[in-house]
Backbone as ProteinMPNN parsed JSONL, in Angstrom:
{"seq_chain_A": "XXXXXXXXXXXXXXXXXXXXXXXXXXXXXXXXXXXXXXXXXXXXXXXXXXXXXXXXXXXXXXXXXXXXXXXXXXXXXXXXXXXXXXXXXXXXXXXXXXXXXXXXXXXXXXXXXXXXXXXXXXXXXXXXXXXXXXXXXXXXXXX", "coords_chain_A": {"N_chain_A": [[-26.388, -127.22, 54.061], [-24.139, -125.325, 51.994], [-23.995, -124.506, 48.552], [-21.179, -124.372, 46.676], [-19.676, -122.679, 44.08], [-17.095, -123.027, 42.106], [-15.287, -121.075, 39.985], [-13.158, -121.515, 37.271], [-10.631, -119.805, 35.745], [-8.605, -119.295, 32.903], [-6.844, -117.382, 32.959], [-4.034, -115.384, 34.511], [-4.048, -112.903, 35.774], [-4.964, -110.479, 38.055], [-6.575, -108.459, 37.13], [-8.174, -109.932, 35.107], [-9.461, -111.66, 36.598], [-10.985, -109.816, 38.405], [-12.602, -108.751, 36.47], [-14.161, -110.86, 35.601], [-15.405, -111.343, 37.896], [-17.112, -109.151, 37.922], [-18.712, -109.719, 35.813], [-19.95, -112.035, 36.771], [-21.285, -111.059, 38.956], [-23.093, -109.343, 37.792], [-24.762, -111.213, 36.573], [-25.614, -112.71, 38.93], [-26.882, -110.645, 40.191], [-29.059, -110.005, 38.285], [-30.465, -112.175, 38.513], [-32.042, -111.881, 40.612], [-30.896, -111.866, 43.186], [-29.313, -110.524, 46.073], [-26.028, -109.489, 46.73], [-22.984, -110.051, 48.15], [-19.622, -109.051, 47.865], [-16.56, -110.344, 49.223], [-13.808, -109.127, 50.233], [-10.077, -109.211, 50.319], [-8.947, -106.982, 51.517], [-9.389, -103.386, 52.221], [-8.266, -102.061, 49.882], [-8.505, -104.104, 47.796], [-11.243, -104.077, 47.695], [-11.832, -101.674, 46.84], [-10.613, -101.475, 44.21], [-12.283, -103.603, 43.105], [-14.642, -102.178, 43.304], [-14.093, -100.034, 41.473], [-13.801, -101.59, 39.241], [-16.392, -102.599, 38.729], [-17.89, -100.299, 38.141], [-16.904, -99.606, 35.819], [-16.965, -101.737, 33.994], [-18.564, -102.429, 31.9], [-20.021, -100.416, 29.412], [-22.662, -100.074, 29.0], [-24.142, -100.958, 31.244], [-25.236, -100.859, 34.615], [-24.227, -101.644, 37.717], [-25.828, -101.547, 40.656], [-23.974, -100.651, 43.564], [-21.947, -100.679, 46.607], [-19.531, -99.905, 48.692], [-18.81, -101.412, 51.899], [-18.364, -99.719, 53.947], [-19.949, -97.336, 53.125], [-22.419, -94.83, 53.25], [-24.362, -95.611, 51.522], [-24.549, -98.511, 51.617], [-26.535, -99.942, 52.744], [-28.654, -99.749, 51.165], [-28.236, -100.81, 48.677], [-28.179, -103.561, 46.229], [-25.816, -104.991, 46.076], [-22.827, -105.404, 47.782], [-19.535, -104.513, 48.772], [-17.108, -105.795, 50.76], [-14.654, -105.939, 53.508], [-14.408, -106.809, 56.024], [-16.057, -108.465, 58.55], [-18.243, -110.808, 57.599], [-21.483, -109.81, 56.346], [-24.766, -110.355, 57.852], [-26.676, -112.366, 56.054], [-29.754, -111.852, 53.879], [-32.282, -114.124, 53.067], [-32.012, -114.395, 50.091], [-29.481, -113.738, 49.577], [-26.305, -113.913, 48.011], [-23.002, -114.934, 48.208], [-19.68, -113.789, 46.957], [-16.597, -114.717, 47.159], [-13.799, -113.15, 47.304], [-11.52, -113.105, 48.819], [-8.489, -114.584, 50.035], [-8.793, -116.768, 51.828], [-11.473, -118.639, 53.677], [-13.989, -116.968, 54.994], [-15.099, -116.363, 58.339], [-18.375, -117.099, 59.227], [-19.654, -118.142, 56.755], [-21.423, -120.172, 56.819], [-23.957, -119.174, 57.055], [-24.73, -118.538, 54.452], [-26.361, -119.841, 51.603], [-25.463, -119.921, 49.041], [-22.38, -119.737, 47.435], [-19.603, -118.312, 45.785], [-16.666, -118.661, 44.267], [-13.58, -117.6, 42.726], [-11.13, -118.694, 40.755], [-7.899, -118.217, 39.425], [-5.033, -118.646, 37.154], [-2.843, -117.738, 38.735], [-0.243, -118.311, 40.953], [-0.321, -118.035, 43.844], [-3.078, -117.585, 44.151], [-4.129, -120.185, 43.334], [-3.042, -121.896, 45.056], [-4.06, -120.969, 47.407], [-6.873, -121.254, 46.879], [-7.186, -123.923, 46.34], [-6.829, -124.901, 48.899], [-9.037, -123.781, 50.098], [-11.068, -125.128, 48.62], [-10.659, -127.892, 49.632], [-11.243, -127.431, 52.215], [-14.005, -126.64, 52.269], [-15.027, -128.905, 51.199], [-14.286, -130.896, 53.347], [-16.054, -129.703, 55.339], [-18.414, -130.529, 54.399], [-19.864, -129.215, 52.504], [-21.439, -128.724, 49.109], [-19.549, -128.895, 46.469], [-18.984, -127.232, 43.346], [-17.193, -127.306, 40.328], [-16.529, -125.203, 37.641], [-15.07, -125.052, 34.756], [-13.727, -122.562, 32.854], [-13.145, -121.343, 29.444]], "CA_chain_A": [[-25.036, -126.862, 53.541], [-24.168, -124.387, 51.087], [-23.393, -124.87, 47.279], [-19.896, -123.544, 46.487], [-19.381, -122.782, 42.802], [-15.633, -122.532, 41.866], [-15.016, -120.818, 38.647], [-11.587, -121.649, 37.016], [-10.183, -119.188, 34.738], [-7.308, -119.653, 32.337], [-5.808, -116.147, 33.121], [-3.044, -115.269, 35.572], [-3.965, -111.611, 36.246], [-5.932, -109.892, 39.018], [-7.664, -107.59, 36.252], [-9.003, -110.978, 34.559], [-10.224, -112.119, 37.914], [-12.029, -108.722, 38.62], [-13.478, -108.69, 35.234], [-15.019, -111.982, 35.653], [-16.201, -111.117, 39.035], [-18.035, -108.118, 37.477], [-19.701, -110.501, 35.102], [-20.579, -112.878, 37.778], [-21.938, -110.147, 39.957], [-24.252, -108.887, 37.054], [-25.522, -112.397, 36.511], [-26.344, -112.99, 40.165], [-28.025, -109.546, 40.435], [-30.094, -110.136, 37.315], [-31.44, -113.273, 38.76], [-32.843, -111.28, 41.666], [-30.178, -112.127, 44.357], [-28.444, -109.65, 46.733], [-24.684, -110.213, 46.592], [-21.76, -109.597, 48.975], [-18.207, -109.39, 47.411], [-15.885, -110.274, 50.235], [-12.505, -109.018, 49.76], [-9.031, -109.54, 51.495], [-8.688, -105.748, 52.394], [-10.089, -102.336, 51.394], [-7.755, -101.887, 48.682], [-9.008, -104.794, 46.772], [-12.621, -103.763, 47.7], [-11.834, -100.4, 45.957], [-10.24, -102.092, 42.933], [-13.401, -104.254, 42.583], [-15.698, -101.194, 43.01], [-13.841, -99.372, 40.072], [-14.066, -102.608, 38.061], [-18.025, -102.573, 38.676], [-18.096, -99.002, 37.635], [-16.388, -99.512, 34.335], [-16.754, -103.114, 33.183], [-19.465, -102.39, 30.627], [-20.604, -99.084, 29.059], [-24.124, -100.142, 28.862], [-24.713, -101.426, 32.289], [-24.901, -100.229, 35.984], [-24.924, -102.55, 38.893], [-26.044, -100.697, 41.972], [-23.289, -101.301, 44.722], [-21.334, -99.715, 47.331], [-18.534, -100.359, 49.788], [-19.344, -101.709, 53.162], [-18.383, -98.402, 54.854], [-20.528, -96.284, 52.562], [-23.772, -94.675, 53.65], [-25.303, -96.34, 50.542], [-24.43, -99.898, 51.621], [-27.864, -100.73, 53.258], [-29.798, -99.535, 50.234], [-27.921, -101.38, 47.327], [-28.194, -104.908, 46.318], [-24.465, -105.405, 45.905], [-21.972, -104.656, 48.752], [-18.201, -104.915, 48.798], [-16.589, -105.568, 52.076], [-13.376, -106.686, 53.962], [-14.503, -106.912, 57.47], [-16.868, -109.595, 58.808], [-19.455, -110.987, 56.618], [-22.805, -109.291, 56.813], [-25.784, -111.373, 58.033], [-27.493, -112.452, 54.764], [-31.163, -112.3, 53.806], [-32.483, -115.659, 52.409], [-31.592, -114.284, 48.943], [-28.243, -113.226, 49.374], [-25.261, -114.902, 47.531], [-21.564, -114.398, 48.549], [-18.603, -113.89, 46.046], [-15.551, -114.529, 48.01], [-12.447, -112.795, 46.626], [-10.549, -113.191, 49.776], [-7.796, -115.954, 49.815], [-9.424, -117.538, 52.918], [-12.724, -118.819, 53.862], [-14.303, -116.185, 56.161], [-16.098, -116.853, 59.328], [-19.858, -116.771, 58.811], [-20.165, -118.735, 55.575], [-22.538, -121.224, 57.146], [-25.214, -118.437, 56.874], [-25.029, -118.332, 53.118], [-26.543, -120.905, 50.816], [-24.851, -119.946, 47.618], [-21.178, -119.011, 47.56], [-18.873, -118.299, 44.536], [-15.09, -118.497, 44.216], [-13.054, -117.443, 41.427], [-9.787, -119.23, 40.664], [-7.241, -118.023, 38.157], [-3.811, -119.49, 37.251], [-1.853, -117.351, 39.538], [0.196, -119.467, 41.803], [-0.887, -117.7, 45.099], [-4.507, -117.932, 44.082], [-4.294, -121.493, 43.247], [-2.695, -122.635, 46.297], [-5.263, -120.58, 48.47], [-8.251, -121.66, 46.62], [-7.181, -125.506, 46.629], [-7.105, -125.204, 50.378], [-10.433, -123.599, 50.48], [-11.931, -126.19, 47.966], [-10.573, -129.035, 50.396], [-12.011, -127.193, 53.573], [-15.439, -126.828, 51.885], [-15.372, -130.479, 51.105], [-14.368, -131.39, 54.614], [-17.273, -129.266, 55.974], [-19.689, -131.052, 53.831], [-20.513, -128.372, 51.426], [-21.456, -129.311, 47.732], [-18.506, -128.127, 45.551], [-19.111, -127.495, 41.919], [-16.337, -126.703, 39.486], [-16.801, -124.511, 36.283], [-13.736, -124.598, 34.092], [-13.844, -121.508, 31.65], [-12.288, -121.056, 28.346]], "C_chain_A": [[-25.147, -126.12, 52.256], [-23.692, -125.131, 49.676], [-22.352, -123.865, 47.0], [-19.62, -123.795, 44.991], [-18.02, -122.228, 42.596], [-15.645, -122.209, 40.26], [-13.577, -120.576, 38.208], [-11.442, -120.866, 35.675], [-8.748, -119.454, 34.39], [-6.376, -118.605, 32.531], [-5.085, -116.279, 34.363], [-3.39, -113.954, 36.303], [-5.131, -111.289, 37.312], [-7.003, -109.204, 38.141], [-8.561, -108.782, 35.655], [-9.966, -111.412, 35.485], [-11.401, -111.084, 38.352], [-12.959, -108.599, 37.468], [-14.513, -109.672, 35.265], [-15.863, -111.794, 36.845], [-17.192, -110.079, 38.816], [-19.177, -108.848, 36.762], [-20.62, -111.46, 35.729], [-21.692, -112.168, 38.573], [-23.263, -109.615, 39.163], [-25.171, -110.071, 36.94], [-26.439, -112.81, 37.934], [-27.39, -111.888, 40.45], [-29.095, -109.55, 39.619], [-30.969, -111.205, 37.755], [-32.076, -113.064, 40.142], [-32.163, -111.596, 43.142], [-29.671, -110.786, 44.78], [-27.049, -110.453, 46.698], [-23.754, -109.346, 47.575], [-20.474, -110.064, 48.311], [-17.382, -109.358, 48.609], [-14.357, -110.452, 49.726], [-11.513, -109.146, 50.764], [-8.852, -108.148, 52.318], [-9.552, -104.545, 51.523], [-9.432, -101.986, 50.192], [-8.203, -102.74, 47.555], [-10.489, -104.514, 46.548], [-12.623, -102.434, 46.646], [-11.562, -100.691, 44.651], [-11.527, -102.64, 42.378], [-14.595, -103.218, 42.375], [-15.32, -100.39, 41.751], [-14.042, -100.329, 38.986], [-15.582, -102.498, 37.89], [-18.418, -101.435, 37.957], [-17.946, -99.001, 36.117], [-16.3, -100.721, 33.457], [-17.472, -103.299, 31.963], [-19.978, -100.951, 30.546], [-22.002, -99.038, 29.115], [-24.859, -100.878, 30.047], [-24.182, -100.682, 33.628], [-25.219, -101.206, 36.922], [-24.698, -101.653, 40.134], [-25.276, -101.412, 43.047], [-22.59, -100.325, 45.441], [-20.332, -100.354, 48.411], [-19.225, -100.43, 51.151], [-19.492, -100.381, 54.056], [-19.007, -97.261, 54.318], [-21.97, -96.207, 53.139], [-24.705, -95.329, 52.74], [-25.363, -97.864, 50.706], [-25.783, -100.703, 51.964], [-28.871, -100.59, 52.325], [-29.522, -99.928, 48.829], [-27.937, -102.973, 47.448], [-26.863, -105.662, 46.271], [-23.451, -104.634, 46.85], [-20.543, -105.234, 48.46], [-17.596, -104.794, 50.082], [-15.238, -106.39, 52.392], [-13.349, -107.015, 55.368], [-15.075, -108.308, 57.7], [-17.85, -109.63, 57.739], [-20.755, -110.446, 56.997], [-23.787, -110.412, 57.003], [-26.675, -111.273, 56.886], [-29.006, -112.625, 54.839], [-31.299, -113.586, 53.032], [-31.954, -115.496, 50.788], [-30.391, -113.581, 48.64], [-26.944, -114.245, 49.134], [-23.837, -114.195, 48.185], [-20.462, -114.807, 47.43], [-17.534, -113.647, 46.861], [-14.268, -114.33, 47.273], [-11.295, -112.856, 47.52], [-9.85, -114.561, 49.641], [-8.238, -117.073, 50.697], [-10.827, -117.635, 52.813], [-13.202, -117.872, 55.105], [-15.274, -116.886, 57.032], [-17.494, -116.312, 58.913], [-20.365, -117.201, 57.576], [-21.239, -119.551, 55.745], [-23.936, -120.41, 57.098], [-25.599, -118.187, 55.569], [-25.395, -119.838, 52.586], [-25.857, -121.054, 49.328], [-23.572, -118.959, 47.849], [-20.343, -119.248, 46.175], [-17.386, -118.072, 44.867], [-14.558, -118.5, 42.932], [-11.593, -117.847, 41.632], [-9.185, -118.73, 39.21], [-5.88, -118.766, 38.197], [-2.62, -118.868, 37.866], [-1.395, -118.188, 40.616], [-0.411, -119.204, 43.336], [-2.299, -118.032, 45.211], [-4.727, -119.464, 44.049], [-4.006, -122.288, 44.391], [-3.757, -122.192, 47.418], [-6.583, -121.154, 48.152], [-8.297, -123.267, 46.607], [-7.383, -125.773, 48.034], [-8.548, -124.96, 50.713], [-11.347, -124.696, 49.889], [-11.841, -127.424, 49.002], [-11.369, -128.802, 51.867], [-13.518, -127.113, 53.279], [-15.922, -128.135, 51.918], [-15.516, -131.304, 52.67], [-15.597, -130.909, 55.566], [-18.681, -129.734, 55.485], [-20.39, -130.327, 52.788], [-20.606, -129.101, 50.089], [-20.596, -128.411, 46.947], [-18.645, -128.394, 44.138], [-18.152, -126.818, 41.107], [-16.975, -126.317, 38.142], [-15.539, -124.072, 35.56], [-14.113, -123.866, 33.083], [-12.817, -121.493, 30.706], [-10.978, -121.326, 28.386]], "O_chain_A": [[-26.12, -126.258, 51.515], [-23.091, -126.205, 49.704], [-22.583, -122.657, 47.071], [-19.36, -124.936, 44.608], [-17.788, -121.054, 42.882], [-15.986, -123.049, 39.427], [-12.889, -119.654, 38.644], [-12.033, -121.215, 34.653], [-7.864, -119.747, 35.196], [-5.181, -118.807, 32.316], [-5.394, -117.123, 35.204], [-3.019, -113.884, 37.475], [-6.175, -111.941, 37.285], [-8.199, -109.357, 38.391], [-9.773, -108.578, 35.726], [-11.16, -111.526, 35.206], [-12.548, -111.455, 38.602], [-14.138, -108.322, 37.689], [-15.672, -109.372, 34.979], [-17.052, -112.103, 36.763], [-18.177, -110.109, 39.553], [-20.364, -108.656, 37.027], [-21.774, -111.687, 35.366], [-22.806, -112.646, 38.782], [-24.335, -109.47, 39.75], [-26.357, -109.899, 37.218], [-27.628, -113.128, 37.963], [-28.528, -112.123, 40.857], [-30.152, -109.128, 40.087], [-32.154, -111.192, 37.42], [-32.587, -114.008, 40.744], [-32.862, -111.57, 44.154], [-29.581, -109.91, 43.92], [-26.926, -111.677, 46.652], [-23.843, -108.124, 47.7], [-20.223, -111.263, 48.188], [-17.419, -108.266, 49.177], [-13.827, -111.381, 49.118], [-11.84, -109.201, 51.95], [-8.651, -108.134, 53.532], [-10.184, -104.719, 50.481], [-10.195, -101.535, 49.338], [-8.303, -102.246, 46.432], [-10.992, -104.661, 45.434], [-13.45, -102.339, 45.739], [-12.299, -100.149, 43.826], [-11.909, -102.236, 41.28], [-15.403, -103.348, 41.456], [-16.234, -100.08, 40.988], [-14.424, -99.939, 37.883], [-15.964, -102.278, 36.741], [-19.311, -101.573, 37.121], [-18.741, -98.478, 35.336], [-15.69, -100.745, 32.388], [-17.154, -104.118, 31.101], [-20.329, -100.362, 31.569], [-22.55, -97.949, 29.28], [-25.99, -101.343, 29.903], [-23.107, -100.097, 33.759], [-26.37, -101.635, 37.001], [-23.632, -101.163, 40.505], [-25.645, -102.504, 43.479], [-22.565, -99.17, 45.014], [-20.623, -101.455, 48.878], [-20.091, -99.622, 51.487], [-20.485, -100.067, 54.712], [-18.768, -96.177, 54.851], [-22.627, -97.199, 53.454], [-25.828, -95.608, 53.159], [-26.154, -98.496, 50.007], [-26.051, -101.834, 51.557], [-29.935, -101.185, 52.499], [-30.245, -99.583, 47.895], [-27.752, -103.574, 48.506], [-26.843, -106.884, 46.421], [-23.26, -103.424, 46.73], [-20.423, -106.346, 47.946], [-17.542, -103.66, 50.56], [-14.819, -107.307, 51.685], [-12.328, -107.474, 55.88], [-14.601, -109.26, 57.079], [-18.218, -108.649, 57.093], [-21.102, -110.708, 58.149], [-23.635, -111.417, 56.309], [-27.366, -110.272, 56.696], [-29.526, -113.374, 55.666], [-30.341, -114.013, 52.387], [-31.488, -116.508, 50.265], [-30.246, -112.912, 47.616], [-26.64, -115.162, 49.897], [-23.773, -113.027, 48.569], [-20.356, -115.971, 47.046], [-17.388, -112.518, 47.329], [-13.722, -115.261, 46.683], [-10.163, -112.681, 47.071], [-10.454, -115.547, 49.22], [-8.07, -118.239, 50.34], [-11.452, -116.911, 52.038], [-12.714, -118.118, 56.208], [-16.069, -117.753, 56.67], [-17.664, -115.233, 58.345], [-21.449, -116.747, 57.209], [-22.033, -119.666, 54.811], [-24.983, -121.056, 57.105], [-26.695, -117.66, 55.375], [-24.849, -120.847, 53.034], [-25.766, -122.087, 48.664], [-23.613, -117.806, 48.28], [-20.453, -120.308, 45.559], [-17.045, -117.281, 45.746], [-14.968, -119.274, 42.067], [-10.926, -117.393, 42.562], [-9.782, -118.806, 38.136], [-5.601, -119.452, 39.18], [-1.496, -119.313, 37.63], [-2.264, -118.815, 41.223], [-0.932, -120.137, 43.947], [-2.742, -118.658, 46.174], [-5.572, -119.926, 44.815], [-4.677, -123.281, 44.674], [-4.226, -123.005, 48.215], [-7.349, -121.51, 49.047], [-9.357, -123.847, 46.843], [-8.032, -126.754, 48.397], [-9.205, -125.708, 51.438], [-12.281, -125.147, 50.553], [-12.905, -127.992, 49.251], [-11.949, -129.68, 52.506], [-14.265, -127.568, 54.144], [-16.95, -128.507, 52.484], [-16.429, -132.029, 53.064], [-16.05, -131.65, 56.438], [-19.77, -129.442, 55.979], [-21.401, -130.774, 52.246], [-19.872, -130.076, 49.929], [-20.919, -127.235, 46.783], [-18.484, -129.522, 43.672], [-18.251, -125.592, 41.153], [-17.832, -127.019, 37.606], [-15.028, -122.962, 35.705], [-14.876, -124.406, 32.283], [-11.648, -121.619, 31.071], [-10.265, -121.064, 27.417]]}, "name": "protein", "num_of_chains": 1, "seq": "XXXXXXXXXXXXXXXXXXXXXXXXXXXXXXXXXXXXXXXXXXXXXXXXXXXXXXXXXXXXXXXXXXXXXXXXXXXXXXXXXXXXXXXXXXXXXXXXXXXXXXXXXXXXXXXXXXXXXXXXXXXXXXXXXXXXXXXXXXXXXXX"}
């Protein structure tokens, strides 16, 4: 079973959620993991891509959209289709409102909740579903 880390932010904006996703992506990458950011659609993946490019002036996270020629050669991918088959050291950061098919192939999954009503409702349902599936759910309430 997977460990699902839920990061609960006090903010309500998509920008705050994406900025935290960038910080979390950097932490996961620096720990030696590959990472897949799963987005609801290409538009959100492109927003996350832009956020990763500019979230810190002194850092670069090697990443690419799933439909890019570089996707196979970078440790961080952003996608909106099916989840890629992970290697043993690949983590999943789920920015999609639902739980994607294929999560059982991942051992580490992160979810980000902010205080926007739609996100709260969607992620509460995900929390319950993960628990029903027998996964370890770990909350992290932030600032």
